[in-house]
């Protein structure tokens, strides 16, 4: 929850020295004028919170780790609001003109902030600097609003400072509530991130400009009026032009980010899905991105999925649960065993499953797993499902095919509590296979997953596949853009069981595999053991997450 209790501006009592105290000549009754100022506060507060949420959402999406990005955006903005409040002192001699300029600048920067952050990510490869810069600048402008509005409302009708502050902040906080609700329930689903920010900027410009140019027009010199009209007209023209070309911008930016040919780009209620690869091409040329991160490369995904699934299938495997894996690739490996009776896939985003069913290349890559009558799909959060409807179910094998634990939304799915629920769902002698993140490049994260499994009462066998610590068969890798010769993928896994340390091997009757063998698994386990940190890592829990 965003803290709006921090002042949007330092509100000193009106000082007659240097501040206009002559009542404003208004075109309406003072009571009506006062209501119009409060309505402007309401709208500006709603727009300001939308800008904050837009920066938060894009920062989490483009950079990852939503906790860090929320801390950065909010702390920088609150600090900048204090700076803006102090700077507003210099504008109190001409409060109407100063407020008009601030609102025009805020509308322009806030409206284009989402596009600018995405452009920075697409062409410069990072957006953290732009995120901090926009957070600070927008915060300064928001902080300068209320000191000037305080002067304007006192010019309409003098009242004690406490009463004026109470009125302004009441309108401010109610507006923030409306803006906070409008962002996820209206702007984001209807307009998307880029156009939603531009619509907000246009509303901001119209409301701020109308208040100054109509209600306080007699406070402005003819030159100031012309400047404000030109500034607001320019802002609205820029935002309208950007809105018209946003589709072309997104296509060009996606090519810069993803390379190759973007065939499918879908913004769901959960994430952005992007499929690249030539239409009608080989499934091996397909790449699947989730929120800008390469999740599946058709060129070498078999090495990941074989290493994840087949060690856990040694032993009884009549009933199998796949957590995540809405692309159907882990299920494909499970369904290669004819004696598998049922497979349940629990996937949060139904759009991933729909894409895996209907896209010709992705469905060919997963061998049309979702057409197999043995497979059932549940579209729900894995944690909630294990805790709720599945509480009485028992499985021979559970495959946890989830995003890396360092991505904040998935942190709870790598917690001791989550593994406790998974252990409860195992039959006696059952096995749990977990994708634990990269072992070679992020060993602290990997070993935190392993220690968390042990803290949940499971016995573990760590191993890796595809990286420099692995003895697995590997062909040439490629970068997301398709270049051959990139460093091998670094995948880390943990096989866990309740009653004994699970043996890393594949049965002789396992379907023919391209990358996995018993010897490769055992070599990978020995390599992993050599880099185990002395003393181990503390487990991650819901109240104390350890992943970074």
Coordinates of C-alpha atoms in Angstrom, one line a residue:
X1 CA 0.0 0.0 0.0
X2 CA 1.4 3.4 -1.0
X3 CA 1.9 5.8 1.9
X4 CA 0.2 9.0 1.1
X5 CA 0.6 10.4 4.6
X6 CA 3.9 12.0 3.7
X7 CA 3.1 15.6 2.9
X8 CA 2.8 16.5 -0.8
X9 CA 4.3 19.8 0.3
X10 CA 5.4 21.7 3.3
X11 CA 2.4 24.0 4.1
X12 CA 3.5 27.1 5.9
X13 CA 0.9 29.5 7.0
X14 CA 0.3 32.2 4.5
X15 CA 2.7 35.0 5.0
X16 CA 1.7 38.4 3.8
X17 CA 5.3 39.2 3.1
X18 CA 5.8 38.3 -0.6
X19 CA 2.4 36.5 -1.0
X20 CA -0.6 38.1 -2.6
X21 CA -3.3 38.6 0.0
X22 CA -5.7 40.7 -2.1
X23 CA -8.8 38.6 -2.8
X24 CA -8.8 37.2 -6.3
X25 CA -11.3 38.6 -8.8
X26 CA -13.2 35.5 -9.8
X27 CA -15.7 34.9 -12.5
X28 CA -17.8 32.9 -10.1
X29 CA -19.0 33.1 -6.5
X30 CA -16.1 32.5 -4.0
X31 CA -17.8 29.3 -2.7
X32 CA -17.9 27.9 -6.2
X33 CA -14.4 28.9 -6.8
X34 CA -13.2 27.2 -3.7
X35 CA -15.0 24.0 -4.7
X36 CA -13.3 24.2 -8.1
X37 CA -9.9 24.5 -6.5
X38 CA -10.6 21.4 -4.3
X39 CA -11.9 19.5 -7.4
X40 CA -8.6 20.3 -9.1
X41 CA -6.7 19.0 -6.0
X42 CA -8.7 15.8 -6.3
X43 CA -7.9 15.3 -10.0
X44 CA -4.3 16.2 -9.6
X45 CA -3.9 13.8 -6.7
X46 CA -5.4 11.0 -8.7
X47 CA -3.1 11.7 -11.7
X48 CA -0.1 11.9 -9.4
X49 CA -0.8 8.5 -7.9
X50 CA -1.3 7.0 -11.3
X51 CA 2.2 8.3 -12.3
X52 CA 3.6 6.7 -9.2
X53 CA 1.9 3.4 -9.9
X54 CA 3.0 3.5 -13.5
X55 CA 6.6 3.9 -12.5
X56 CA 6.3 1.1 -9.9
X57 CA 4.7 -1.3 -12.4
X58 CA 7.2 -0.6 -15.2
X59 CA 10.1 -0.7 -12.8
X60 CA 9.1 -4.1 -11.6
X61 CA 8.3 -5.4 -15.1
X62 CA 11.5 -4.1 -16.8
X63 CA 14.0 -4.4 -13.9
X64 CA 12.5 -7.1 -11.7
X65 CA 12.3 -7.4 -7.9
X66 CA 9.2 -5.4 -7.2
X67 CA 10.1 -4.8 -3.6
X68 CA 13.3 -3.0 -4.6
X69 CA 11.7 -1.0 -7.3
X70 CA 8.8 0.0 -5.0
X71 CA 11.3 1.2 -2.4
X72 CA 13.3 3.2 -4.9
X73 CA 10.3 4.9 -6.5
X74 CA 8.5 5.8 -3.3
X75 CA 11.6 6.9 -1.4
X76 CA 12.9 9.1 -4.2
X77 CA 9.4 10.5 -4.9
X78 CA 8.7 11.4 -1.3
X79 CA 12.1 13.0 -1.0
X80 CA 11.6 14.9 -4.2
X81 CA 8.2 16.1 -3.0
X82 CA 9.9 17.8 -0.1
X83 CA 12.3 19.4 -2.5
X84 CA 9.4 20.6 -4.6
X85 CA 7.6 22.1 -1.6
X86 CA 10.7 24.2 -0.8
X87 CA 11.2 25.3 -4.4
X88 CA 7.5 26.3 -4.6
X89 CA 8.3 29.2 -2.2
X90 CA 9.9 31.0 -5.1
X91 CA 6.6 30.8 -7.1
X92 CA 4.2 32.2 -4.4
X93 CA 4.4 35.7 -5.7
X94 CA 2.7 34.5 -8.9
X95 CA 0.9 31.4 -7.7
X96 CA -1.6 31.0 -10.6
X97 CA 1.1 31.2 -13.3
X98 CA 3.4 29.0 -11.3
X99 CA 0.7 26.3 -10.8
X100 CA -0.2 26.4 -14.5
X101 CA 3.5 25.8 -15.5
X102 CA 3.9 23.0 -13.0
X103 CA 0.8 21.2 -14.2
X104 CA 1.8 21.5 -17.9
X105 CA 5.2 20.1 -17.0
X106 CA 3.8 17.3 -14.8
X107 CA 1.3 16.3 -17.5
X108 CA 4.0 16.1 -20.2
X109 CA 6.5 14.2 -18.0
X110 CA 4.0 11.9 -16.4
X111 CA 2.2 11.2 -19.7
X112 CA 5.4 10.2 -21.5
X113 CA 7.2 8.5 -18.6
X114 CA 6.0 5.0 -19.5
X115 CA 7.1 5.4 -23.1
X116 CA 10.5 6.9 -22.1
X117 CA 11.2 4.0 -19.6
X118 CA 10.3 1.4 -22.1
X119 CA 12.5 3.1 -24.8
X120 CA 15.4 3.2 -22.3
X121 CA 15.0 -0.5 -21.7
X122 CA 14.7 -1.3 -25.4
X123 CA 17.6 0.7 -26.8
X124 CA 19.9 1.3 -23.9
X125 CA 19.5 -2.1 -22.2
X126 CA 18.6 -0.7 -18.8
X127 CA 16.0 1.6 -17.3
X128 CA 17.0 2.1 -13.7
X129 CA 18.6 5.5 -14.3
X130 CA 15.5 6.7 -16.2
X131 CA 13.3 5.3 -13.4
X132 CA 15.1 7.3 -10.7
X133 CA 15.2 10.5 -12.9
X134 CA 11.5 10.4 -13.6
X135 CA 10.6 9.5 -10.0
X136 CA 12.6 12.5 -8.8
X137 CA 11.3 15.0 -11.4
X138 CA 7.7 14.0 -11.1
X139 CA 8.0 14.1 -7.3
X140 CA 9.4 17.6 -7.4
X141 CA 6.5 18.8 -9.5
X142 CA 3.9 17.0 -7.3
X143 CA 5.5 18.5 -4.2
X144 CA 5.2 22.0 -5.6
X145 CA 1.4 21.7 -6.2
X146 CA -0.2 22.1 -2.8
X147 CA 1.8 25.0 -1.5
X148 CA 0.6 27.0 -4.5
X149 CA -2.9 25.7 -4.2
X150 CA -2.8 26.7 -0.6
X151 CA -2.0 30.3 -1.7
X152 CA -4.8 30.2 -4.3
X153 CA -7.5 28.9 -2.0
X154 CA -6.6 31.5 0.6
X155 CA -7.0 34.2 -2.0
X156 CA -10.5 33.0 -2.6
X157 CA -11.5 33.1 1.0
X158 CA -9.2 33.7 4.0
X159 CA -9.4 31.0 6.7
X160 CA -7.1 29.6 9.3
X161 CA -4.2 27.6 8.0
X162 CA -5.3 24.4 9.8
X163 CA -8.7 24.5 8.1
X164 CA -7.2 25.1 4.7
X165 CA -4.7 22.3 5.2
X166 CA -7.5 19.9 6.2
X167 CA -9.6 20.8 3.2
X168 CA -6.7 20.4 0.7
X169 CA -5.5 17.2 2.1
X170 CA -9.0 15.7 2.3
X171 CA -9.4 16.3 -1.4
X172 CA -5.8 15.1 -2.0
X173 CA -6.2 11.8 -0.3
X174 CA -9.6 11.0 -1.8
X175 CA -8.2 11.8 -5.2
X176 CA -5.3 9.5 -4.5
X177 CA -7.8 6.7 -3.6
X178 CA -9.6 7.1 -6.9
X179 CA -6.3 7.2 -8.9
X180 CA -5.1 4.1 -7.1
X181 CA -8.2 2.2 -8.0
X182 CA -8.5 3.6 -11.5
X183 CA -4.9 2.4 -12.5
X184 CA -5.4 -1.4 -12.1
X185 CA -9.1 -1.6 -12.8
X186 CA -9.6 0.9 -15.6
X187 CA -6.4 2.4 -17.1
X188 CA -4.3 -0.7 -17.3
X189 CA -6.8 -3.2 -18.7
X190 CA -8.5 -0.7 -21.1
X191 CA -5.6 1.4 -22.3
X192 CA -2.4 -0.4 -21.3
X193 CA 0.6 1.1 -19.6
X194 CA 1.7 3.5 -22.4
X195 CA -1.6 5.0 -23.5
X196 CA -2.9 4.9 -19.9
X197 CA -0.1 7.2 -18.8
X198 CA -0.9 9.6 -21.8
X199 CA -4.6 9.7 -21.0
X200 CA -3.7 10.6 -17.4
X201 CA -1.4 13.3 -18.6
X202 CA -4.1 14.8 -20.9
X203 CA -6.6 14.9 -18.0
X204 CA -3.9 16.5 -15.8
X205 CA -3.2 19.2 -18.4
X206 CA -6.8 20.0 -19.1
X207 CA -7.8 20.3 -15.4
X208 CA -4.7 22.3 -14.4
X209 CA -4.9 24.6 -17.4
X210 CA -8.7 25.2 -17.0
X211 CA -8.3 26.2 -13.3
X212 CA -5.7 28.8 -14.0
X213 CA -6.8 30.1 -17.4
X214 CA -10.4 30.5 -16.5
X215 CA -10.8 30.8 -12.7
X216 CA -7.7 32.8 -12.1
X217 CA -7.3 34.4 -15.5
X218 CA -7.5 38.0 -14.1
X219 CA -4.3 37.2 -12.0
X220 CA -2.4 36.6 -15.3
X221 CA -0.9 39.1 -17.5
X222 CA -1.7 38.8 -21.2
X223 CA 1.8 37.4 -21.9
X224 CA 1.4 34.8 -19.1
X225 CA -1.9 33.7 -20.5
X226 CA -0.5 33.3 -24.0
X227 CA 2.5 31.3 -22.6
X228 CA 0.2 29.0 -20.6
X229 CA -2.2 28.5 -23.6
X230 CA 0.7 27.6 -25.8
X231 CA 2.3 25.3 -23.2
X232 CA -0.9 23.4 -22.6
X233 CA -1.7 23.2 -26.3
X234 CA 1.8 21.8 -27.0
X235 CA 1.5 19.3 -24.2
X236 CA -1.9 18.0 -25.5
X237 CA -0.6 17.9 -29.1
X238 CA 2.5 15.9 -28.0
X239 CA 0.5 13.4 -26.0
X240 CA -2.1 13.0 -28.8
X241 CA 0.7 12.4 -31.3
X242 CA 2.4 9.9 -29.1
X243 CA -0.9 8.1 -28.6
X244 CA -1.4 7.9 -32.4
X245 CA 2.1 6.4 -32.9
X246 CA 2.2 4.2 -29.8
X247 CA 1.5 1.0 -31.9
X248 CA 4.4 1.6 -34.2
X249 CA 6.6 2.5 -31.2
X250 CA 5.7 -0.8 -29.5
X251 CA 6.5 -2.8 -32.6
X252 CA 9.9 -1.2 -33.1
X253 CA 10.7 -1.4 -29.4
X254 CA 9.8 -5.1 -29.3
X255 CA 12.1 -5.8 -32.2
X256 CA 14.9 -4.0 -30.3
X257 CA 14.2 -6.0 -27.2
X258 CA 13.5 -9.4 -28.5
X259 CA 15.2 -9.5 -31.9
X260 CA 14.0 -11.6 -34.7
X261 CA 10.4 -11.7 -35.7
X262 CA 7.8 -11.0 -33.0
X263 CA 4.8 -13.2 -34.0
X264 CA 2.7 -12.9 -30.9
X265 CA 2.6 -10.1 -28.2
X266 CA -0.1 -10.3 -25.6
X267 CA -0.5 -8.3 -22.4
X268 CA -2.5 -10.5 -20.0
X269 CA -3.7 -9.7 -16.5
X270 CA -0.6 -11.4 -15.2
X271 CA 2.3 -10.7 -17.6
X272 CA 3.4 -9.9 -21.1
X273 CA 3.7 -12.9 -23.4
X274 CA 5.9 -12.6 -26.5
X275 CA 6.6 -15.3 -29.1
X276 CA 9.3 -14.8 -31.6
X277 CA 10.4 -16.8 -34.6
X278 CA 9.5 -17.0 -38.3
X279 CA 5.9 -17.9 -39.0
X280 CA 5.7 -21.5 -40.3
X281 CA 9.3 -22.1 -39.2
X282 CA 10.7 -25.0 -37.2
X283 CA 9.6 -25.2 -33.5
X284 CA 13.3 -25.0 -32.7
X285 CA 13.4 -21.4 -33.9
X286 CA 10.7 -20.4 -31.3
X287 CA 11.5 -18.2 -28.3
X288 CA 8.9 -17.5 -25.5
X289 CA 9.4 -14.5 -23.3
X290 CA 7.4 -13.8 -20.2
X291 CA 7.7 -10.2 -18.9
X292 CA 10.7 -9.6 -21.1
X293 CA 12.6 -12.6 -19.8
X294 CA 13.5 -15.5 -22.1
X295 CA 11.5 -18.4 -20.6
X296 CA 11.7 -21.0 -23.5
X297 CA 14.2 -21.3 -26.3
X298 CA 13.1 -24.0 -28.8
X299 CA 16.7 -24.6 -29.7
X300 CA 17.7 -26.1 -26.4
X301 CA 14.7 -26.3 -24.1
X302 CA 14.8 -30.1 -24.2
X303 CA 18.0 -30.0 -22.1
X304 CA 16.2 -28.1 -19.3
X305 CA 13.0 -30.1 -19.4
X306 CA 14.7 -33.5 -19.6
X307 CA 16.9 -32.6 -16.6
X308 CA 14.0 -31.3 -14.6
X309 CA 11.5 -34.1 -15.2
X310 CA 13.2 -37.5 -15.8
X311 CA 15.2 -37.9 -12.6
X312 CA 11.9 -37.5 -10.6
X313 CA 10.2 -40.1 -12.8
X314 CA 12.4 -42.9 -11.5
X315 CA 10.0 -45.0 -9.4
X316 CA 6.2 -44.8 -9.2
X317 CA 4.8 -42.1 -11.4
X318 CA 1.1 -42.9 -12.0
X319 CA 0.0 -39.4 -10.7
X320 CA 2.1 -36.4 -11.6
X321 CA 1.6 -32.7 -10.6
X322 CA 3.3 -29.9 -12.6
X323 CA 3.4 -26.5 -10.9
X324 CA 3.7 -23.8 -13.5
X325 CA 4.7 -25.2 -16.9
X326 CA 1.7 -23.7 -18.7
X327 CA 3.8 -24.0 -21.9
X328 CA 3.2 -27.8 -21.8
X329 CA 6.9 -28.7 -22.2
X330 CA 7.4 -30.3 -18.8
X331 CA 4.1 -32.1 -19.3
X332 CA 5.4 -33.4 -22.7
X333 CA 8.2 -35.1 -21.0
X334 CA 5.9 -36.6 -18.3
X335 CA 3.5 -37.9 -20.9
X336 CA 6.2 -39.9 -22.7
X337 CA 5.7 -42.5 -20.0
X338 CA 2.8 -44.7 -21.1
X339 CA 2.1 -45.8 -17.5
X340 CA 1.4 -42.3 -16.3
X341 CA -2.3 -42.3 -15.5
X342 CA -2.9 -38.5 -14.9
X343 CA -1.0 -35.2 -15.1
X344 CA -2.3 -32.1 -13.4
X345 CA -0.9 -28.7 -14.6
X346 CA -1.4 -25.8 -12.2
X347 CA -0.8 -22.6 -14.1
X348 CA -1.6 -19.1 -12.9
X349 CA -2.0 -17.4 -16.4
X350 CA -4.6 -19.0 -18.6
X351 CA -3.2 -17.1 -21.6
X352 CA 0.0 -19.2 -21.4
X353 CA -2.1 -22.4 -21.6
X354 CA -4.2 -21.0 -24.4
X355 CA -1.1 -20.1 -26.4
X356 CA 0.4 -23.5 -25.8
X357 CA -2.8 -25.1 -27.1
X358 CA -3.3 -22.9 -30.2
X359 CA 0.0 -21.5 -31.4
X360 CA 1.2 -23.9 -34.2
X361 CA 4.9 -23.7 -33.3
X362 CA 4.5 -23.9 -29.5
X363 CA 1.9 -26.7 -29.7
X364 CA 4.3 -28.6 -32.1
X365 CA 7.1 -28.1 -29.6
X366 CA 5.1 -29.5 -26.7
X367 CA 3.9 -32.4 -28.9
X368 CA 0.3 -31.2 -28.4
X369 CA 0.4 -32.3 -24.8
X370 CA -2.9 -30.5 -24.0
X371 CA -4.7 -32.8 -26.3
X372 CA -3.7 -35.9 -24.3
X373 CA -6.8 -37.1 -22.3
X374 CA -4.5 -37.8 -19.3
X375 CA -3.7 -34.1 -18.8
X376 CA -5.9 -31.7 -16.8
X377 CA -5.3 -28.0 -16.3
X378 CA -6.0 -25.8 -13.3
X379 CA -5.7 -22.1 -13.7
X380 CA -4.8 -20.9 -10.2
X381 CA -1.9 -19.8 -8.1
X382 CA 0.1 -22.9 -7.1
X383 CA 0.4 -21.8 -3.4
X384 CA -3.4 -21.3 -3.1
X385 CA -4.2 -24.5 -4.9
X386 CA -2.0 -26.7 -2.7
X387 CA -3.4 -25.0 0.3
X388 CA -7.0 -25.2 -0.8
X389 CA -8.7 -27.7 -3.2
X390 CA -5.6 -29.9 -3.5
X391 CA -5.1 -30.3 0.3
X392 CA -6.3 -33.9 0.2
X393 CA -4.6 -35.0 -3.1
X394 CA -1.5 -37.1 -3.2
X395 CA 0.9 -37.4 -6.1
X396 CA 3.8 -39.8 -6.9
X397 CA 5.8 -36.9 -8.6
X398 CA 5.6 -33.1 -8.3
X399 CA 7.5 -31.0 -10.8
X400 CA 8.0 -27.4 -9.8
X401 CA 8.6 -25.6 -13.2
X402 CA 8.4 -22.0 -12.0
X403 CA 10.3 -18.7 -12.8
X404 CA 13.6 -18.0 -11.0
X405 CA 13.2 -17.4 -7.3
X406 CA 14.9 -14.0 -7.5
X407 CA 11.8 -12.6 -9.3
X408 CA 9.8 -11.2 -6.4
X409 CA 6.3 -12.4 -7.4
X410 CA 7.6 -16.0 -7.4
X411 CA 9.4 -15.8 -4.0
X412 CA 6.6 -17.3 -2.1
X413 CA 6.7 -20.3 -4.4
X414 CA 10.2 -21.0 -3.1
X415 CA 9.4 -20.6 0.6
X416 CA 9.6 -23.1 3.4
X417 CA 5.8 -22.8 3.7
X418 CA 5.3 -23.7 0.0
X419 CA 7.6 -26.7 0.2
X420 CA 5.7 -27.8 3.3
X421 CA 2.5 -27.8 1.3
X422 CA 4.2 -29.7 -1.6
X423 CA 5.6 -32.3 0.8
X424 CA 2.1 -32.8 2.2
X425 CA 0.9 -33.6 -1.3
X426 CA 3.5 -36.3 -1.9
X427 CA 2.6 -40.0 -1.6
X428 CA 5.0 -42.1 0.5
X429 CA 8.1 -42.6 -1.6
X430 CA 7.2 -39.6 -3.9
X431 CA 9.6 -37.2 -5.3
X432 CA 9.7 -33.4 -5.8
X433 CA 11.7 -31.9 -8.6
X434 CA 12.4 -28.1 -8.3
X435 CA 13.9 -25.6 -10.7
X436 CA 16.1 -23.7 -8.3
X437 CA 17.7 -21.0 -10.5
X438 CA 21.2 -20.8 -11.9
X439 CA 23.9 -22.7 -9.9
X440 CA 27.0 -21.3 -11.5
X441 CA 26.0 -17.6 -11.7
X442 CA 23.8 -17.2 -8.7
X443 CA 24.9 -19.9 -6.2
X444 CA 23.5 -18.1 -3.1
X445 CA 20.0 -18.2 -4.6
X446 CA 20.4 -21.8 -5.6
X447 CA 21.6 -23.0 -2.2
X448 CA 18.9 -21.0 -0.4
X449 CA 16.4 -23.0 -2.4
X450 CA 18.1 -26.3 -1.4
X451 CA 18.3 -25.3 2.3
X452 CA 14.6 -24.2 2.2
X453 CA 13.6 -27.6 0.9
X454 CA 15.6 -29.3 3.8
X455 CA 14.0 -26.9 6.3
X456 CA 10.6 -28.2 5.1
X457 CA 11.6 -31.7 6.1
X458 CA 12.7 -33.0 2.6
X459 CA 15.9 -34.8 1.8
X460 CA 17.7 -33.4 -1.2
X461 CA 20.0 -34.2 -4.2
X462 CA 21.3 -31.0 -5.9
X463 CA 22.5 -31.0 -9.5
X464 CA 22.7 -28.7 -12.5
X465 CA 22.3 -28.9 -16.3
X466 CA 23.5 -26.9 -19.2
X467 CA 26.0 -24.7 -17.5
X468 CA 29.8 -24.9 -16.9
X469 CA 29.2 -27.0 -13.8
X470 CA 27.3 -29.7 -15.8
X471 CA 28.4 -32.8 -17.5
X472 CA 25.3 -32.8 -19.7
X473 CA 25.4 -33.2 -23.4
X474 CA 25.2 -29.7 -24.9
X475 CA 25.0 -28.4 -28.4
X476 CA 25.8 -24.8 -29.4
X477 CA 23.7 -22.2 -27.6
X478 CA 22.4 -19.0 -28.9
X479 CA 21.5 -15.6 -27.5
X480 CA 17.8 -14.5 -27.4
X481 CA 18.4 -12.8 -30.8
X482 CA 19.5 -16.1 -32.3
X483 CA 23.3 -15.8 -32.4
X484 CA 25.2 -19.1 -32.0
X485 CA 28.1 -19.3 -29.7
X486 CA 26.7 -17.7 -26.5
X487 CA 27.6 -19.1 -23.1
X488 CA 25.6 -22.2 -22.2
X489 CA 22.4 -21.8 -20.2
X490 CA 22.9 -22.2 -16.5
X491 CA 20.1 -24.3 -14.9
X492 CA 20.1 -25.6 -11.4
X493 CA 17.7 -28.2 -10.0
X494 CA 17.1 -30.0 -6.7
X495 CA 15.5 -33.5 -6.5
X496 CA 13.8 -34.0 -3.1
X497 CA 11.9 -36.7 -1.2
X498 CA 10.5 -37.2 2.3
X499 CA 11.7 -40.7 3.3
X500 CA 15.2 -40.9 1.8
X501 CA 17.8 -39.0 -0.2
X502 CA 16.7 -39.5 -3.8
X503 CA 19.1 -41.2 -6.2
X504 CA 19.9 -39.2 -9.3
X505 CA 19.5 -41.6 -12.2
X506 CA 17.1 -42.5 -15.0
X507 CA 15.6 -46.0 -15.4
X508 CA 16.6 -48.2 -18.2
X509 CA 13.1 -48.2 -19.6
X510 CA 13.0 -44.4 -19.7
X511 CA 12.0 -43.1 -23.2
X512 CA 15.0 -42.2 -25.3
X513 CA 16.6 -38.9 -24.1
X514 CA 18.9 -36.5 -25.9
X515 CA 20.7 -34.8 -23.0
X516 CA 20.1 -36.7 -19.7
X517 CA 21.8 -39.9 -18.6
X518 CA 22.5 -41.4 -15.2
X519 CA 26.2 -40.7 -15.5
X520 CA 25.6 -37.1 -16.4
X521 CA 23.3 -36.7 -13.4
X522 CA 25.8 -38.1 -11.0
X523 CA 28.6 -36.0 -12.5
X524 CA 26.4 -32.9 -12.1
X525 CA 25.7 -33.8 -8.5
X526 CA 29.4 -34.2 -7.7
X527 CA 30.1 -30.8 -9.3
X528 CA 27.3 -29.2 -7.4
X529 CA 28.6 -30.6 -4.1
X530 CA 32.0 -29.0 -4.7
X531 CA 30.5 -25.5 -4.7
X532 CA 28.2 -26.0 -1.7
X533 CA 28.8 -23.0 0.7
X534 CA 30.4 -23.9 4.0
X535 CA 27.8 -23.7 6.8
X536 CA 24.9 -23.6 4.3
X537 CA 22.4 -20.9 3.6
X538 CA 19.4 -19.9 5.8
X539 CA 16.0 -21.0 4.5
X540 CA 13.6 -18.6 3.0
X541 CA 10.2 -18.1 4.6
X542 CA 7.2 -15.9 3.9
X543 CA 7.9 -13.4 6.6
X544 CA 11.7 -13.5 5.9
X545 CA 12.4 -14.0 2.2
X546 CA 16.1 -14.6 1.4
X547 CA 16.2 -14.3 -2.3
X548 CA 17.7 -11.2 -4.0

